[in-house]
mmCIF file of C-alpha atoms in Angstrom:
data_model
loop_
_atom_site.group_PDB
_atom_site.id
_atom_site.type_symbol
_atom_site.label_atom_id
_atom_site.label_comp_id
_atom_site.label_asym_id
_atom_site.label_seq_id
_atom_site.Cartn_x
_atom_site.Cartn_y
_atom_site.Cartn_z
ATOM 1 C CA MET A 1 174.610 227.329 292.142
ATOM 2 C CA SER A 2 174.204 230.956 292.892
ATOM 3 C CA ASP A 3 171.120 233.028 292.175
ATOM 4 C CA PRO A 4 171.633 235.070 288.923
ATOM 5 C CA THR A 5 169.507 238.009 290.059
ATOM 6 C CA PRO A 6 171.326 240.429 292.331
ATOM 7 C CA THR A 7 169.729 241.044 295.650
ATOM 8 C CA PRO A 8 169.402 244.652 296.710
ATOM 9 C CA THR A 9 171.986 245.509 299.276
ATOM 10 C CA THR A 10 171.519 248.247 301.754
ATOM 11 C CA THR A 11 174.079 250.044 303.750
ATOM 12 C CA THR A 12 173.528 252.129 306.755
ATOM 13 C CA ALA A 13 174.516 255.720 306.756
ATOM 14 C CA PRO A 14 175.511 257.459 309.946
ATOM 15 C CA ALA A 15 171.898 258.532 310.457
ATOM 16 C CA GLU A 16 170.769 254.874 310.253
ATOM 17 C CA THR A 17 168.779 255.336 306.991
ATOM 18 C CA PRO A 18 168.938 252.560 304.407
ATOM 19 C CA VAL A 19 170.456 253.602 301.050
ATOM 20 C CA GLU A 20 170.291 251.642 297.786
ATOM 21 C CA THR A 21 173.527 251.063 295.968
ATOM 22 C CA PRO A 22 173.829 252.267 292.349
ATOM 23 C CA SER A 23 173.948 248.719 291.000
ATOM 24 C CA THR A 24 170.444 248.002 292.196
ATOM 25 C CA ALA A 25 168.845 251.444 291.837
ATOM 26 C CA PRO A 26 165.872 251.423 289.473
ATOM 27 C CA THR A 27 166.654 253.081 286.157
ATOM 28 C CA ALA A 28 164.082 255.358 284.608
ATOM 29 C CA PRO A 29 163.853 255.496 280.830
ATOM 30 C CA PRO A 30 165.043 258.754 279.286
ATOM 31 C CA THR A 31 162.258 261.212 278.804
ATOM 32 C CA VAL A 32 161.292 261.937 275.251
ATOM 33 C CA PRO A 33 159.792 265.377 274.723
ATOM 34 C CA THR A 34 156.270 265.248 273.419
ATOM 35 C CA GLY A 35 154.769 268.021 271.365
ATOM 36 C CA PRO A 36 156.589 270.987 269.878
ATOM 37 C CA THR A 37 160.139 271.497 271.025
ATOM 38 C CA GLY A 38 159.889 275.252 270.880
ATOM 39 C CA PRO A 39 160.463 277.774 268.122
ATOM 40 C CA THR A 40 162.494 276.587 265.185
ATOM 41 C CA SER A 41 165.432 278.471 263.812
ATOM 42 C CA LEU A 42 167.144 278.300 260.452
ATOM 43 C CA THR A 43 170.781 279.226 259.888
ATOM 44 C CA ILE A 44 171.734 280.416 256.410
ATOM 45 C CA THR A 45 175.276 281.306 255.373
ATOM 46 C CA VAL A 46 175.228 283.815 252.525
ATOM 47 C CA LEU A 47 178.327 283.887 250.313
ATOM 48 C CA VAL A 48 178.795 287.101 248.350
ATOM 49 C CA GLN A 49 180.680 287.290 245.032
ATOM 50 C CA SER A 50 183.462 289.271 246.714
ATOM 51 C CA GLY A 51 184.167 286.324 249.014
ATOM 52 C CA ALA A 52 182.539 287.806 252.104
ATOM 53 C CA ARG A 53 180.173 285.626 254.074
ATOM 54 C CA HIS A 54 177.529 286.269 256.686
ATOM 55 C CA ASN A 55 175.409 283.954 258.818
ATOM 56 C CA PHE A 56 171.726 284.748 259.173
ATOM 57 C CA LEU A 57 169.837 283.154 262.058
ATOM 58 C CA LEU A 58 166.180 283.147 261.103
ATOM 59 C CA ASP A 59 163.982 282.617 264.137
ATOM 60 C CA THR A 60 160.750 284.106 265.452
ATOM 61 C CA ALA A 61 162.541 287.157 266.879
ATOM 62 C CA TYR A 62 164.181 287.825 263.496
ATOM 63 C CA LEU A 63 160.833 287.459 261.707
ATOM 64 C CA ASP A 64 159.181 289.875 264.149
ATOM 65 C CA ARG A 65 162.032 292.386 263.874
ATOM 66 C CA HIS A 66 161.775 292.411 260.070
ATOM 67 C CA ALA A 67 157.958 292.431 260.071
ATOM 68 C CA VAL A 68 157.685 289.386 257.815
ATOM 69 C CA LYS A 69 153.948 289.117 257.247
ATOM 70 C CA ALA A 70 151.912 285.970 257.905
ATOM 71 C CA VAL A 71 154.948 283.862 258.787
ATOM 72 C CA THR A 72 155.570 282.210 262.142
ATOM 73 C CA GLU A 73 158.193 279.657 261.069
ATOM 74 C CA PRO A 74 161.324 280.455 259.010
ATOM 75 C CA LEU A 75 160.663 277.666 256.508
ATOM 76 C CA ASP A 76 157.284 279.243 255.678
ATOM 77 C CA MET A 77 159.011 282.294 254.180
ATOM 78 C CA THR A 78 159.199 282.766 250.437
ATOM 79 C CA VAL A 79 162.480 283.391 248.663
ATOM 80 C CA THR A 80 161.281 286.950 247.973
ATOM 81 C CA GLN A 81 160.816 287.563 251.710
ATOM 82 C CA LEU A 82 164.304 286.193 252.387
ATOM 83 C CA LYS A 83 165.756 288.525 249.739
ATOM 84 C CA GLU A 84 164.011 291.496 251.359
ATOM 85 C CA CYS A 85 165.470 290.552 254.759
ATOM 86 C CA ILE A 86 168.965 290.250 253.259
ATOM 87 C CA TRP A 87 168.520 293.610 251.513
ATOM 88 C CA LYS A 88 167.411 295.277 254.784
ATOM 89 C CA ASP A 89 170.430 293.803 256.626
ATOM 90 C CA TRP A 90 172.943 294.771 253.913
ATOM 91 C CA ARG A 91 176.476 294.922 255.315
ATOM 92 C CA ASP A 92 179.073 297.567 254.542
ATOM 93 C CA ASP A 93 181.783 295.036 253.654
ATOM 94 C CA TRP A 94 179.663 293.559 250.838
ATOM 95 C CA ASP A 95 179.440 294.896 247.311
ATOM 96 C CA GLN A 96 177.414 298.003 246.609
ATOM 97 C CA ARG A 97 173.819 297.630 247.776
ATOM 98 C CA PRO A 98 171.396 297.098 244.879
ATOM 99 C CA ALA A 99 168.488 299.458 244.295
ATOM 100 C CA SER A 100 166.004 296.889 245.604
ATOM 101 C CA ALA A 101 165.757 293.281 246.716
ATOM 102 C CA GLN A 102 164.584 292.341 243.213
ATOM 103 C CA PHE A 103 168.170 292.651 241.971
ATOM 104 C CA ILE A 104 169.376 289.927 244.369
ATOM 105 C CA LYS A 105 169.720 286.412 242.969
ATOM 106 C CA LEU A 106 170.106 283.493 245.376
ATOM 107 C CA ILE A 107 171.787 280.291 244.217
ATOM 108 C CA GLN A 108 171.757 276.972 246.053
ATOM 109 C CA PHE A 109 173.342 273.764 244.735
ATOM 110 C CA GLY A 110 173.952 275.492 241.392
ATOM 111 C CA ALA A 111 170.320 276.472 240.791
ATOM 112 C CA TYR A 112 168.595 279.830 241.167
ATOM 113 C CA LEU A 113 165.984 279.910 243.904
ATOM 114 C CA GLN A 114 162.635 280.951 242.439
ATOM 115 C CA ASP A 115 161.103 284.020 244.089
ATOM 116 C CA SER A 116 157.689 282.440 244.639
ATOM 117 C CA SER A 117 158.942 279.194 246.194
ATOM 118 C CA MET A 118 158.836 278.565 249.926
ATOM 119 C CA LEU A 119 162.057 277.947 251.841
ATOM 120 C CA LYS A 120 160.754 274.545 252.953
ATOM 121 C CA ASP A 121 160.695 273.532 249.264
ATOM 122 C CA CYS A 122 164.330 274.599 248.730
ATOM 123 C CA ARG A 123 166.014 271.661 250.508
ATOM 124 C CA LEU A 124 167.058 273.759 253.502
ATOM 125 C CA SER A 125 167.861 271.963 256.743
ATOM 126 C CA LEU A 126 167.019 273.112 260.254
ATOM 127 C CA ASP A 127 169.856 270.974 261.620
ATOM 128 C CA GLY A 128 172.780 271.531 259.283
ATOM 129 C CA ALA A 129 174.544 274.248 257.385
ATOM 130 C CA ASN A 130 172.660 275.975 254.575
ATOM 131 C CA VAL A 131 174.996 277.752 252.183
ATOM 132 C CA ILE A 132 173.460 280.095 249.624
ATOM 133 C CA HIS A 133 175.426 282.105 247.083
ATOM 134 C CA MET A 134 174.242 285.633 246.417
ATOM 135 C CA ALA A 135 174.690 287.369 243.088
ATOM 136 C CA ILE A 136 173.606 290.882 242.228
ATOM 137 C CA ARG A 137 171.877 291.369 238.915
ATOM 138 C CA PRO A 138 173.255 294.499 237.258
ATOM 139 C CA ALA A 139 170.878 297.420 236.908
ATOM 140 C CA GLU A 140 169.689 298.348 233.460
ATOM 141 C CA SER A 141 171.909 300.845 231.714
ATOM 142 C CA GLY A 142 170.199 304.131 231.060
ATOM 143 C CA ALA A 143 167.671 306.019 233.084
ATOM 144 C CA ASP A 144 164.958 304.130 234.923
ATOM 145 C CA ASP A 145 162.248 306.312 233.363
ATOM 146 C CA GLU A 146 163.458 305.457 229.878
ATOM 147 C CA THR A 147 163.518 301.746 230.675
ATOM 148 C CA GLN A 148 159.989 301.869 232.073
ATOM 149 C CA ARG A 149 158.672 303.808 229.072
ATOM 150 C CA SER A 150 160.226 301.419 226.591
ATOM 151 C CA THR A 151 158.762 298.360 228.291
ATOM 152 C CA LYS A 152 155.300 299.925 228.562
ATOM 153 C CA ALA A 153 155.272 301.068 224.949
ATOM 154 C CA GLY A 154 156.084 297.598 223.725
ATOM 155 C CA ARG A 155 158.946 296.547 221.546
ATOM 156 C CA GLN A 156 160.213 299.000 219.012
ATOM 157 C CA SER A 157 162.961 298.550 216.529
ATOM 158 C CA SER A 158 166.136 300.551 216.992
ATOM 159 C CA ARG A 159 165.255 302.551 213.854
ATOM 160 C CA GLU A 160 161.906 303.597 215.355
ATOM 161 C CA ARG A 161 163.553 304.653 218.629
ATOM 162 C CA ASN A 162 166.241 306.618 216.781
ATOM 163 C CA ALA A 163 163.612 308.267 214.560
ATOM 164 C CA GLU A 164 161.693 309.388 217.656
ATOM 165 C CA GLY A 165 164.863 310.797 219.196
ATOM 166 C CA GLY A 166 165.298 307.991 221.753
ATOM 167 C CA SER A 167 168.550 306.248 222.325
ATOM 168 C CA SER A 168 169.176 302.790 221.025
ATOM 169 C CA THR A 169 170.124 300.441 223.823
ATOM 170 C CA GLY A 170 170.876 297.480 221.570
ATOM 171 C CA CYS A 171 171.288 293.949 222.784
ATOM 172 C CA ARG A 172 172.637 293.114 226.193
ATOM 173 C CA CYS A 173 173.806 289.894 227.713
ATOM 174 C CA VAL A 174 174.712 289.321 231.334
ATOM 175 C CA ILE A 175 176.262 286.053 232.451
ATOM 176 C CA LEU A 176 176.232 285.416 236.179
#
């Protein structure tokens, strides 16, 4: 019977130094990184109603460039902060830029993302593709001053507004 364990074989190189063959060389286990693996990045693909798309790479450099306050990781951003970043990076090939980031609505998996929620609570993945649809809420018809005055004064009937000389805006419905 032969011995089942292979015996190390050595060969002599021209310089007379022993060399182990690959079959008997000790194998080291693969190293597993311990601790943080470096800064995380989040890739978000924004789909606009017009069909245009744009990839955003959110990493520490992006957060610094956009002066996102009190955030060191992309998943610690709120949806409002993400909207502000999208609004600042508005592209020319998209629809007309809204007056502010408040008019942007973000939709993921058929649900609106709430402004106060954190991105880590929105089922976003650091590894895979994150597709978010962007819709623009239409601006109120009429002057901004008139809209602000009517909301501060409380609700008035259309007769009261017409009696005071104001315009009657009536009911409005927007389906996105």
